[in-house]
Short mmCIF file of C-alpha atoms in Angstrom, two decimals:
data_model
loop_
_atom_site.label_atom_id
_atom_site.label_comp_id
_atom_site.label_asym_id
_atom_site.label_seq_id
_atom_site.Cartn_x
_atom_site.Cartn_y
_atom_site.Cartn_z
CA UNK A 1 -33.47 10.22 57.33
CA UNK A 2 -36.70 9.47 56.02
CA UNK A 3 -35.12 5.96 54.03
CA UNK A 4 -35.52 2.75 55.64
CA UNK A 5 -33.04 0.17 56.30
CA UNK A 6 -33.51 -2.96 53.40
CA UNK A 7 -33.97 -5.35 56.61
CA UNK A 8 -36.13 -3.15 58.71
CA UNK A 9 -35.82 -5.19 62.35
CA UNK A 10 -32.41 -2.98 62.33
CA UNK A 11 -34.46 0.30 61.91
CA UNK A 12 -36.80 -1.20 64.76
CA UNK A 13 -34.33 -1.79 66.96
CA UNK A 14 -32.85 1.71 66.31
CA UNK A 15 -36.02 3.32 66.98
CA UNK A 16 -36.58 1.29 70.17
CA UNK A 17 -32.86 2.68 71.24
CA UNK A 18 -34.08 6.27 70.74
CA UNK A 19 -37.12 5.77 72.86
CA UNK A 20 -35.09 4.20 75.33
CA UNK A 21 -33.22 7.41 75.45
CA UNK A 22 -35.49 9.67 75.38
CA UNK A 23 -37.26 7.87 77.97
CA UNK A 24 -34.60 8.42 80.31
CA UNK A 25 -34.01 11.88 78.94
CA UNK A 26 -37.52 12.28 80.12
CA UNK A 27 -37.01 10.80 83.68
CA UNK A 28 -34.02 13.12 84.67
CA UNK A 29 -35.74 16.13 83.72
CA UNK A 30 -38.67 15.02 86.08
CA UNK A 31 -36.04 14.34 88.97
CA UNK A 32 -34.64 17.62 88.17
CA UNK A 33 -37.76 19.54 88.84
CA UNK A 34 -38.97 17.47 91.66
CA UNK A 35 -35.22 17.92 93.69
CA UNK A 36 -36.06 21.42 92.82
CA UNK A 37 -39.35 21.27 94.18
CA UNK A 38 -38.41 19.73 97.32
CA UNK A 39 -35.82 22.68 98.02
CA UNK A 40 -38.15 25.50 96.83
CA UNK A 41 -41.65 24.01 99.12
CA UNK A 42 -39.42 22.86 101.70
CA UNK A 43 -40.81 18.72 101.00
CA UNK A 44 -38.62 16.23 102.30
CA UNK A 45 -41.35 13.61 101.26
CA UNK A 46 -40.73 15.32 97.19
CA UNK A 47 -36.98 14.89 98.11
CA UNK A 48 -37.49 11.43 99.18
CA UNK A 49 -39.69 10.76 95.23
CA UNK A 50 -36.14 11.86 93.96
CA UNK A 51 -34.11 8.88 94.97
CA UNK A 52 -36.52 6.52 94.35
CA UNK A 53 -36.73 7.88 90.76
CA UNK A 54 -33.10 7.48 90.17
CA UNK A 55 -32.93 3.73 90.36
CA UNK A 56 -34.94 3.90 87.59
CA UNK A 57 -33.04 6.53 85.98
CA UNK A 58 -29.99 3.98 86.64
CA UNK A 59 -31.82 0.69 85.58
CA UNK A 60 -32.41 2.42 81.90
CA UNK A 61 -29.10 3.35 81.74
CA UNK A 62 -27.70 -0.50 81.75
CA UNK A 63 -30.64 -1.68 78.90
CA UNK A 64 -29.11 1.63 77.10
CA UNK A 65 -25.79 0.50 77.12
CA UNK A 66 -27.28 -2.91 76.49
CA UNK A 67 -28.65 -2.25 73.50
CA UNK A 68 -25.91 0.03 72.13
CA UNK A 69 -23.73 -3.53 72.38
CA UNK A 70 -25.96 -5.37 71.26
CA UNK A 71 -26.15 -3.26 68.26
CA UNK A 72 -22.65 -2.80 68.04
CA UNK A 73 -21.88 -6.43 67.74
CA UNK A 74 -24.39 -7.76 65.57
CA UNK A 75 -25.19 -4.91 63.20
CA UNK A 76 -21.65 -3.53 62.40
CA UNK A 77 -23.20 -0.16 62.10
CA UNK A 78 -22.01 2.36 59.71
CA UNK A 79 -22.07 6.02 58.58
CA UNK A 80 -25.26 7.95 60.65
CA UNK A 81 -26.08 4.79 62.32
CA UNK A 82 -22.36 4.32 64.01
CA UNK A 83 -22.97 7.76 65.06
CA UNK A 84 -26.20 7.68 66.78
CA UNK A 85 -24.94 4.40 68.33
CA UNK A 86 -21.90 6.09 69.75
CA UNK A 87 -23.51 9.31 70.65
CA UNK A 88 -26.19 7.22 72.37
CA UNK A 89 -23.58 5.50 74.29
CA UNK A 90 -22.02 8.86 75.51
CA UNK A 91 -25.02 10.87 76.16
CA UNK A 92 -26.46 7.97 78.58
CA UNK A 93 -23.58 9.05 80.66
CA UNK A 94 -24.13 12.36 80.82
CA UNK A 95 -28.23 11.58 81.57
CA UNK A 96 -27.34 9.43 84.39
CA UNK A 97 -24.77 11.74 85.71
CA UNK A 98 -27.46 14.38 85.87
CA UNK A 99 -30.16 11.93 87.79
CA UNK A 100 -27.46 11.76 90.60
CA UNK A 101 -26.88 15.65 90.47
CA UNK A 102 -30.68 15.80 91.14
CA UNK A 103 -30.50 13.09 94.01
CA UNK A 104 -27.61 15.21 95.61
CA UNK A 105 -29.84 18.44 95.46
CA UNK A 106 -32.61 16.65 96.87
CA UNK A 107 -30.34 15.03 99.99
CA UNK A 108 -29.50 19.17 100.20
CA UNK A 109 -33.11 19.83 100.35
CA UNK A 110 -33.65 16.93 102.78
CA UNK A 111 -30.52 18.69 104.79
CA UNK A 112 -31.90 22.42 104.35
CA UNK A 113 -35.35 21.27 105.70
CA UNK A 114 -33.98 20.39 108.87
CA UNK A 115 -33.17 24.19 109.67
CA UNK A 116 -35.36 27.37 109.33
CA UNK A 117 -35.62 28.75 105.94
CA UNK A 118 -32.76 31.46 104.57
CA UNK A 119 -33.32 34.62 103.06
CA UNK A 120 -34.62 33.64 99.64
CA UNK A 121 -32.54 33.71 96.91
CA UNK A 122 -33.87 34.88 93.59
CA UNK A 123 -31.14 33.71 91.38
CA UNK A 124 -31.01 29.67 92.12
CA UNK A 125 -34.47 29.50 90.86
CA UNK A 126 -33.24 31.34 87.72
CA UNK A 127 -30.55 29.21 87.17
CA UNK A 128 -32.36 26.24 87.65
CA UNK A 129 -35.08 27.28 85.43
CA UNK A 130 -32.29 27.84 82.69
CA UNK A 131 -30.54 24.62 83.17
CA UNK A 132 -33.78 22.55 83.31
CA UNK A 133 -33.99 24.71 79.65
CA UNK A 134 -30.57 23.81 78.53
CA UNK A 135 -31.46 20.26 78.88
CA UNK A 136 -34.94 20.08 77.42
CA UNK A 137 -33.01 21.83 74.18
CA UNK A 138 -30.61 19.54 74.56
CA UNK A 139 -33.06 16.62 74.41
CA UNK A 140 -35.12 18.19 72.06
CA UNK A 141 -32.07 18.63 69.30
CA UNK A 142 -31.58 14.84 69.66
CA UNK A 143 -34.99 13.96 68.92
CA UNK A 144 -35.09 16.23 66.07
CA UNK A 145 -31.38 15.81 64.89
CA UNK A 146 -30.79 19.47 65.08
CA UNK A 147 -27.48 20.69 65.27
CA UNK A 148 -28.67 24.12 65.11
CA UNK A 149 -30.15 23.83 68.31
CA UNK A 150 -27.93 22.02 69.51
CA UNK A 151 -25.29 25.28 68.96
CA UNK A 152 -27.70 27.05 70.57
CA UNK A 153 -27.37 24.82 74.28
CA UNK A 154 -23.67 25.43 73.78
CA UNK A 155 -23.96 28.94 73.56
CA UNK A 156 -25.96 29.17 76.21
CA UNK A 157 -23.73 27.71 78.82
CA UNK A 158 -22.17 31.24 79.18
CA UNK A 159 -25.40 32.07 80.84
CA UNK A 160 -25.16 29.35 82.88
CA UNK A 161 -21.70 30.27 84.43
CA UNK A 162 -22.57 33.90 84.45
CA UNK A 163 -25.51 33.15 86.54
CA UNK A 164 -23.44 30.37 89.11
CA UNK A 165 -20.57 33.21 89.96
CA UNK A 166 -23.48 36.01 90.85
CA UNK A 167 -25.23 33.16 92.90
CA UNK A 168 -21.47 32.01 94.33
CA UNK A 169 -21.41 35.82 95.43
CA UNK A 170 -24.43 36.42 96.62
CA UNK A 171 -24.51 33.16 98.59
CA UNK A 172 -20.68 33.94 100.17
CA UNK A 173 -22.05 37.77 100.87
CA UNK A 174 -24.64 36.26 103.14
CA UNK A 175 -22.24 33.88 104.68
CA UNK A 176 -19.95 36.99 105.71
CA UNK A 177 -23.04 38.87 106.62
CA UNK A 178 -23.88 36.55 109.55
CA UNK A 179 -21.70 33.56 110.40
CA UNK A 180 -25.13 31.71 111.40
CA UNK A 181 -25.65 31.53 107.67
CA UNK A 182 -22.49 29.83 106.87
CA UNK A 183 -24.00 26.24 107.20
CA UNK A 184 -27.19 26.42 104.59
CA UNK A 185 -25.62 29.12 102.35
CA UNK A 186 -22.55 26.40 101.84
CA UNK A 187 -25.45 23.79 100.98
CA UNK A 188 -27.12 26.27 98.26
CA UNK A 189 -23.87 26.93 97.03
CA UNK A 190 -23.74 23.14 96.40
CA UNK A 191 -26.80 23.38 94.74
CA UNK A 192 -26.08 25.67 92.52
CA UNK A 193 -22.61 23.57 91.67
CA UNK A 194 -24.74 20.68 91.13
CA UNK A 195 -27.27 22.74 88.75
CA UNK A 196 -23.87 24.39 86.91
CA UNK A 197 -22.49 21.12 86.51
CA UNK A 198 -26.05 19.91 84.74
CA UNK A 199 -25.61 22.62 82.20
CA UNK A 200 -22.41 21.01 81.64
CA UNK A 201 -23.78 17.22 80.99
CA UNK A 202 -26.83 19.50 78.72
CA UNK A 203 -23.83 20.90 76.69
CA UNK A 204 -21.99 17.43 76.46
CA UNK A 205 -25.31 16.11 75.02
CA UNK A 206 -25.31 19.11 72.89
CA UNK A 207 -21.66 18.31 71.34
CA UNK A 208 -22.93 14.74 70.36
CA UNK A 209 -25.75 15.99 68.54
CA UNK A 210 -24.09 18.21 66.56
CA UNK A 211 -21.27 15.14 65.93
CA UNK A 212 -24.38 12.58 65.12
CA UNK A 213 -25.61 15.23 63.00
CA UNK A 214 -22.73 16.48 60.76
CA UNK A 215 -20.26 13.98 61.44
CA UNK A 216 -17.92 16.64 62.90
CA UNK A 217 -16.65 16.62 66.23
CA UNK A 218 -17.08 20.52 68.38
CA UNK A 219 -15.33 19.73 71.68
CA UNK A 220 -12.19 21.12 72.52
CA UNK A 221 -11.72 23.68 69.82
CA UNK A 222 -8.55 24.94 71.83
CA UNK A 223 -6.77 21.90 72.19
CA UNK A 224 -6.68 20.92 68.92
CA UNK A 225 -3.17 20.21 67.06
CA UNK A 226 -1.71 20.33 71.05
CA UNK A 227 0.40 16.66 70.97
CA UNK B 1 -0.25 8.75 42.23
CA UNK B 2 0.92 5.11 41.08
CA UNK B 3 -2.40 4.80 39.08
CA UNK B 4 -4.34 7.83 38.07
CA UNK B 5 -7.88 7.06 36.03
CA UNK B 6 -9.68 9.85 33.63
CA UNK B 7 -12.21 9.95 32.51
CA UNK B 8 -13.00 6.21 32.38
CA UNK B 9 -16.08 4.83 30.18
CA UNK B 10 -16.23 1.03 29.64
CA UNK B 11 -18.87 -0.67 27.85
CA UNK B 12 -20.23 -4.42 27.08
CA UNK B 13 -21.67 -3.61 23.65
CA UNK B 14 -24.77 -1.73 24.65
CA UNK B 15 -24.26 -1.80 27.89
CA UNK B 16 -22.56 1.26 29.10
CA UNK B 17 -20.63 -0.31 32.22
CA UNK B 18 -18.71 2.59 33.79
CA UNK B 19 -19.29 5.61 33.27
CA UNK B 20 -16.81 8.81 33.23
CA UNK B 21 -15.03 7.49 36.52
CA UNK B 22 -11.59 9.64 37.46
CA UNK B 23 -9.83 8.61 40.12
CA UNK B 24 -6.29 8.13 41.82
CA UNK B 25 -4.39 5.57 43.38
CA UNK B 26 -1.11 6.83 45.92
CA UNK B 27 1.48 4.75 45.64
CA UNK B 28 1.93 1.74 48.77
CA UNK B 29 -1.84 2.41 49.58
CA UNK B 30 -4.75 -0.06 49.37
CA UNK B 31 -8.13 1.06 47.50
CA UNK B 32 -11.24 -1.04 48.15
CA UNK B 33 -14.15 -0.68 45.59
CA UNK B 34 -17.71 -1.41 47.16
CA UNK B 35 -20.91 -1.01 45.32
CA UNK B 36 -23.76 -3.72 44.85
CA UNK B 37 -23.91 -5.86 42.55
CA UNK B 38 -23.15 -5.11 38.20
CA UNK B 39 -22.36 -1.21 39.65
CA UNK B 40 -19.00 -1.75 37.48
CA UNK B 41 -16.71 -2.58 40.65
CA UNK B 42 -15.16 -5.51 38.64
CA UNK B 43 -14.82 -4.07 35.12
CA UNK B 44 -12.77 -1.02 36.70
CA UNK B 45 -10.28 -3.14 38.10
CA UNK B 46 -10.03 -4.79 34.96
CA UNK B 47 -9.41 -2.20 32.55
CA UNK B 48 -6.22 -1.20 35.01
CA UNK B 49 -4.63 -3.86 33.32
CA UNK B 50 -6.56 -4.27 30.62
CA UNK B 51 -8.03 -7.18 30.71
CA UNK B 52 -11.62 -5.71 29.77
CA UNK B 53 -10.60 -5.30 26.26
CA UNK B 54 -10.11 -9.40 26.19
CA UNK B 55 -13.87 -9.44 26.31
CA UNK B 56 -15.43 -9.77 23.13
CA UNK B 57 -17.21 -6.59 22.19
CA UNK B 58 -16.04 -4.92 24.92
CA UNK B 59 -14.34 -1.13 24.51
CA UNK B 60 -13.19 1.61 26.91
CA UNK B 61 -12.65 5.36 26.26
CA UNK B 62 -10.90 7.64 28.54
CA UNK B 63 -7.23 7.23 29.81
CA UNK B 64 -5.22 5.20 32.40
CA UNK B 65 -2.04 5.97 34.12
CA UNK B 66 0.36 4.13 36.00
CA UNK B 67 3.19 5.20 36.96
CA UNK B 68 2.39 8.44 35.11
CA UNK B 69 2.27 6.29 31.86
CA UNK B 70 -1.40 6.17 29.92
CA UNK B 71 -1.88 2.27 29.50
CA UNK B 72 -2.67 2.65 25.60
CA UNK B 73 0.41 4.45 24.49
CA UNK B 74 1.83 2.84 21.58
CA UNK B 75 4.57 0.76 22.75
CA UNK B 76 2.81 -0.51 25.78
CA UNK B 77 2.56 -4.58 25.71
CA UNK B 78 -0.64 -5.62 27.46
CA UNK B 79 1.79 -8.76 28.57
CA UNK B 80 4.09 -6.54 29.81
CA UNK B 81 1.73 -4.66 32.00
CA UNK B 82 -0.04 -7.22 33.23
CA UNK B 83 3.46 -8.26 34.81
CA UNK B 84 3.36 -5.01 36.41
CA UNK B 85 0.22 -5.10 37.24
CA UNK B 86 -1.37 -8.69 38.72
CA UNK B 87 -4.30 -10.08 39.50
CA UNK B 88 -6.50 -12.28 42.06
CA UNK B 89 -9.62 -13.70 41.74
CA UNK B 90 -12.45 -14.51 43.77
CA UNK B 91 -11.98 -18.62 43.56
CA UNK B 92 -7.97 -19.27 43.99
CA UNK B 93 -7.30 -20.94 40.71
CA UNK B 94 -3.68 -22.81 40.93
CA UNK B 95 -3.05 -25.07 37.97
CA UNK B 96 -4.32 -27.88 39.48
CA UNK B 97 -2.41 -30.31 37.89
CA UNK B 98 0.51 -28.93 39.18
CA UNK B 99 2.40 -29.07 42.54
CA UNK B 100 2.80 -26.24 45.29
CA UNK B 101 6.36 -25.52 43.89
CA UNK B 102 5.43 -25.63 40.32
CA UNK B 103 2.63 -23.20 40.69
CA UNK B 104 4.57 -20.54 41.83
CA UNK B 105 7.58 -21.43 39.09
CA UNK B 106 4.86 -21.17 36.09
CA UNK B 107 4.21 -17.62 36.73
CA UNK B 108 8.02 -16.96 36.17
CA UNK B 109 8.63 -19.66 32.93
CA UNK B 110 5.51 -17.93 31.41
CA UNK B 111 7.39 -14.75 31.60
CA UNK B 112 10.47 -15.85 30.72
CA UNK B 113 12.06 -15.08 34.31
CA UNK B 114 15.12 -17.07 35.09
CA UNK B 115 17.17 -17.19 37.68
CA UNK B 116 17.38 -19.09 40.76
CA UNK B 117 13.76 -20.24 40.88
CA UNK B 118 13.99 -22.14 44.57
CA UNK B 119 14.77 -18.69 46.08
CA UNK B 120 12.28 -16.83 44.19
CA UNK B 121 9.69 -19.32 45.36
CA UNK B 122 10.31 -19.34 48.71
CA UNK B 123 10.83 -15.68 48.96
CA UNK B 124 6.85 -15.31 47.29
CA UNK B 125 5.72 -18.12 49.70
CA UNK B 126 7.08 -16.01 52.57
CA UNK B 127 5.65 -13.06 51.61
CA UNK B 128 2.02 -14.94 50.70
CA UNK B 129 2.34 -16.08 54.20
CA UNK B 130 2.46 -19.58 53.25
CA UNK B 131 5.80 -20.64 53.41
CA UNK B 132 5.54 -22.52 57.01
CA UNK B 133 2.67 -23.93 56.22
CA UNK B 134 4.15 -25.67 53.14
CA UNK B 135 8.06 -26.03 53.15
CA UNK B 136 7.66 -29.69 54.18
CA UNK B 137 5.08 -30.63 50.96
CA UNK B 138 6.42 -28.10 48.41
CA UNK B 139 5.78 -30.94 45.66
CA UNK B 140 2.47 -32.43 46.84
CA UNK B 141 -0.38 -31.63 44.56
CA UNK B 142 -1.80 -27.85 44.81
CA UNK B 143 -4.89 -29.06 45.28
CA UNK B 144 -4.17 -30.31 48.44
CA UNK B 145 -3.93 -27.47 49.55
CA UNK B 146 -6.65 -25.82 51.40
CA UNK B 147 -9.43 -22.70 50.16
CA UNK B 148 -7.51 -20.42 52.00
CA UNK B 149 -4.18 -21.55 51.47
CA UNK B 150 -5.10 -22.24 47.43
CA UNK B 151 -5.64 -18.52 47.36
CA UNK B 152 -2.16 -17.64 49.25
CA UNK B 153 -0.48 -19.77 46.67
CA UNK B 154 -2.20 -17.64 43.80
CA UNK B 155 -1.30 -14.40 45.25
CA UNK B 156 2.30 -15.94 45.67
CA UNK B 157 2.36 -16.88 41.87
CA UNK B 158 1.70 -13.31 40.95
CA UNK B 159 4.01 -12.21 43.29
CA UNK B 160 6.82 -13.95 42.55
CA UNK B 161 6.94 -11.82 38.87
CA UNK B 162 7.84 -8.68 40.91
CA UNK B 163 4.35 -6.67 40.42
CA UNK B 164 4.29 -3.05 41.51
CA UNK B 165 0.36 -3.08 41.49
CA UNK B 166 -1.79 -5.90 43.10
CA UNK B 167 -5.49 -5.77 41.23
CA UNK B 168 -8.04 -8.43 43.59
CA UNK B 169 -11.43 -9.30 42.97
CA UNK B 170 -13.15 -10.69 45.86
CA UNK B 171 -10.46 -12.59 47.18
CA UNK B 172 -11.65 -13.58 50.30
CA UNK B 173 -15.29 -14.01 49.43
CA UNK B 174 -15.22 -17.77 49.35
CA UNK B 175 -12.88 -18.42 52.26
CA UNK B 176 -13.77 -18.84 55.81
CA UNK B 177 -13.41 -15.96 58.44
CA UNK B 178 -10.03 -17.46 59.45
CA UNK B 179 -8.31 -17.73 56.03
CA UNK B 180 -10.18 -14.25 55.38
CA UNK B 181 -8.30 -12.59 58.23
CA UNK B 182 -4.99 -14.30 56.82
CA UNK B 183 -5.62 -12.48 53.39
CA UNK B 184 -6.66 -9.42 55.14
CA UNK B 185 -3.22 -9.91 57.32
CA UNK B 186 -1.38 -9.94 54.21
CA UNK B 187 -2.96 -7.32 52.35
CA UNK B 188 -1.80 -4.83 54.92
CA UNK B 189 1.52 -6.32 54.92
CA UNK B 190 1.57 -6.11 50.45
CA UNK B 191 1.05 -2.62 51.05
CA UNK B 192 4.58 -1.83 52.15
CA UNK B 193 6.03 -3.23 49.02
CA UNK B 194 2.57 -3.01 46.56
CA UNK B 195 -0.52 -0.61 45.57
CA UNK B 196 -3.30 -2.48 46.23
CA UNK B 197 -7.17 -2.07 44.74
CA UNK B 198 -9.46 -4.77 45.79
CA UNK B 199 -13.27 -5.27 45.19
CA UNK B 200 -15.00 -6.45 48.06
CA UNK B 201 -18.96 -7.18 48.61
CA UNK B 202 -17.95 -7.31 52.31
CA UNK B 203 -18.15 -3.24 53.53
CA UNK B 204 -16.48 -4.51 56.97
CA UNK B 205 -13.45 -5.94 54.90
CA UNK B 206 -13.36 -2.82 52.55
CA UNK B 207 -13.40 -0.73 56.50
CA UNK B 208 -10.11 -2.91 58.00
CA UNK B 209 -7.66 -3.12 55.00
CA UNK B 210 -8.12 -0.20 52.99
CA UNK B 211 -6.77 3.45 53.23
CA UNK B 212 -9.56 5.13 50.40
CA UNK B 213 -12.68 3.41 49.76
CA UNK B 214 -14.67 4.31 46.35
CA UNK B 215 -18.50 3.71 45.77
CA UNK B 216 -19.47 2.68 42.80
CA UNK B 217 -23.19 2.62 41.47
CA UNK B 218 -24.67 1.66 38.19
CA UNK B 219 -21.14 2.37 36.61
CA UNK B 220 -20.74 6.11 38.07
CA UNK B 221 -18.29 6.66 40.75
CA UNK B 222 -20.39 8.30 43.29
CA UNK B 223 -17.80 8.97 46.37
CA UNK B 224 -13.93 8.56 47.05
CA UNK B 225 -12.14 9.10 49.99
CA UNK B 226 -10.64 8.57 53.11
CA UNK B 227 -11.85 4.65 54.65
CA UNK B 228 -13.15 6.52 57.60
CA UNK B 229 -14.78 8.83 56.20
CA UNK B 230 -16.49 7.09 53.91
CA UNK B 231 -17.77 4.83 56.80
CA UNK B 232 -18.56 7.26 59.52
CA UNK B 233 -19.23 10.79 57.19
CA UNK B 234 -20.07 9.62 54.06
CA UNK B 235 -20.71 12.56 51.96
CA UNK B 236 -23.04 11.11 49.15
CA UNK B 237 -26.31 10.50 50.49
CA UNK B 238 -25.97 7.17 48.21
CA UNK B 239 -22.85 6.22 50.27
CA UNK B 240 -24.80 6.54 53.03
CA UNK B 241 -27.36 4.06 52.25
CA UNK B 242 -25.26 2.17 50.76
CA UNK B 243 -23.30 1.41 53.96
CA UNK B 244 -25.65 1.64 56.49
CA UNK B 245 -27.59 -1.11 54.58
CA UNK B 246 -30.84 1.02 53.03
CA UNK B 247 -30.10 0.01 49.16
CA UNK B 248 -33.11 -2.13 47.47
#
């Protein structure tokens, strides 16, 4: 939407909600990669950056909703504005919720550290490289208001659960292998719960781009018309 | 549909007012026109019941229905209709020489309604929600009367001739939020009983009481439908910049 609003402090202060977003958007990726980090290098002191990060993560998250009420109340927003204003207000959730899915990784690094390393396990990088992907698509279809992409995260989130039941195997193969194993194997099948669930929250975002897009609302084709 | 519009043009000598508007009105629904300023919001409602044509060189081609009958039949009394269908106006405008009670009574002596005129006015009090608020002073002075309640009392005169359609022109625009949420109040409550098509400036009151909303600009109809989707989805990239404030 290339038009500007007639009194253009509104379009200011819609802008300055974006960044806000996006700002945040920004931060969880970062304390994505840096609980994954701390897991993969074996830092507790990277695990440790995590947490810290998160109050911040958290701290956005108010002035987000903040503003979204702010906006609510004194703009009476309509049309594509109502909809970036409520998709804003969901997709904050979803951000935050991912920030403490990172912070619980990184108190499983902190955990796994303590103990000698397990055999490594190829396919928890993999999924964590394609969730940290899910979300920067995610992100990126906000930014760019493209529902296209947006489809595309959805999708995608078949890969994600295809990916978490190998790794479920895998990891409960090596826990019947060698009962020693039971203990960390149960904390990197955590992980990768906590990176499946983060593809969910990047397909959430996903849905409410494609609603602040086209005005049309994806989730839950299969319960629709159920009373 | 209670009132169906085809092919509408309207015109103020040269000026070419509306322009080929077709739309349709369901029965016991509310319709709220938005549209800045001179985009023909006011001249559509009145050619419903044709009160355009009183303007002098003013004309209108195209056809309206109500009730599945076209407005200019032969046969069809303009008086008649306008019975049928009534109208408020953006300032309430009782006779101000006249009391509460007497206000409401004209509307029926000018059409030559008789009966038992105490019931009738109470009954159109009640239903303009006004009735408590002026049982005790039914023959004080209309003008005593406040904005707000001035414009109950003028929707109660038109309602005590039995209309079937309701036509209102910005009939909250010069009360206060309070008396605004009264009319609102009532509008919704009208609808059981009336169609309704009012003209608002106000997109938020057009958003609580209507059921279809229609955009109007520069005398073209440029998007009808559902309230809510006209303010969450509009379809007309017009619409949308219309409501989200972008116009001018």
């Amino acid at each position: 939407m290339t038009k500007v609003h007639t009194d253009k402090s509104y379009d200011k202060e819609l802008d300055e909600l974006r960044a806000k977003l996006l700002t945040l958007g920004g931060k969880v990726e970062n304390e994505i990669a840096l609980s994954m980090r701390a897991l993969a290098e074996r830092d507790s002191k990277v695990a440790e950056e995590v947490l810290d990060a998160d109050r911040e993560v958290n701290r956005l998250e108010v002035i987000v909703d903040e503003t979204c009420r702010r906006l609510l109340a004194l703009r009476q927003p309509a049309a594509s504005d109502l909809r970036l204003i409520t998709t804003a207000l969901k997709v904050v959730v979803d951000l935050e919720r991912i920030g403490d899915l990172a912070v619980n990784i990184a108190q499983r690094a902190i955990d796994l550290n303590q103990s000698p390393p397990l055999r490594p396990v190829h396919d928890l990088q993999k999924l964590a490289e394609l969730c940290q992907k899910q979300l920067r698509a995610a992100l990126d279809s906000f930014v760019d208001g493209d529902a296209a992409r947006a489809e595309t995260v959805i999708k995608d989130d078949d890969l994600v659960d295809a990916l978490y039941h190998n790794l479920f195997n895998e990891l409960l193969g090596l826990m019947m292998e060698d009962s020693r194993n039971i203990r960390r194997a149960n904390s990197l099948m955590f992980v990768a719960k906590h990176l499946e669930r983060l593809g969910d929250h990047a397909t959430n975002v996903a849905e409410m781009v494609i609603y602040m897009v086209r005005g049309t609302d994806v989730r839950h084709p299969h319960s629709r018309g159920l009373k | 549909m209670k009132i169906e519009v085809r092919g509408l043009d309207a015109y103020f000598r040269s000026t070419h007012a509306l322009r080929s508007v077709s739309l349709g009105v369901p029965a016991n629904t509310v319709l709220a026109i938005i549209g800045p300023s001179g985009c023909g919001k006011s001249t559509f409602v009145r050619c419903i019941n044709r009160m355009h044509e009183l303007v002098p060189g003013a004309r209108q081609t195209g056809q309206i229905f109500v009730d599945g009958k076209d407005l200019h039949a032969r046969g069809v009394d303009p008086v008649d209709l306008r019975r049928r269908v009534g109208m408020v106006f953006q300032r309430p405008n009782p006779f101000p020489t006249m009391s509460i009670y007497d206000n409401v009574v004209a509307g029926l002596r000018l059409n030559g309604i008789g009966g038992d005129h105490a019931e009738l006015v109470e009954k159109s009090l009640r239903q303009a929600a006004l009735w408590d608020e002026v049982k005790d002073r039914l023959h004080t002075s209309a003008l005593s009367l406040s904005g707000g309640q001035q414009q109950r009392l003028c929707i109660a005169r038109a309602l005590a001739i039995g209309p079937e359609v309701m036509l209102m022109d910005e009939p909250a625009s010069a009360l206060d939020p309070i008396a605004t949420a009264k009319i609102e109040e009532l509008i919704r409550e009208l609808r059981q009983q009336l169609t309704i098509v009012i003209v608002t400036h106000n997109m938020q009151q057009a958003a609580r009481v209507s059921d279809h909303t229609a955009f109007f600009y520069m005398g073209e109809l440029i998007e009808h439908g559902e309230t809510e989707q006209i303010f969450t989805n509009p379809r007309e990239p017009r619409t949308e910049d219309y409501v989200t404030g972008k116009f001018g």
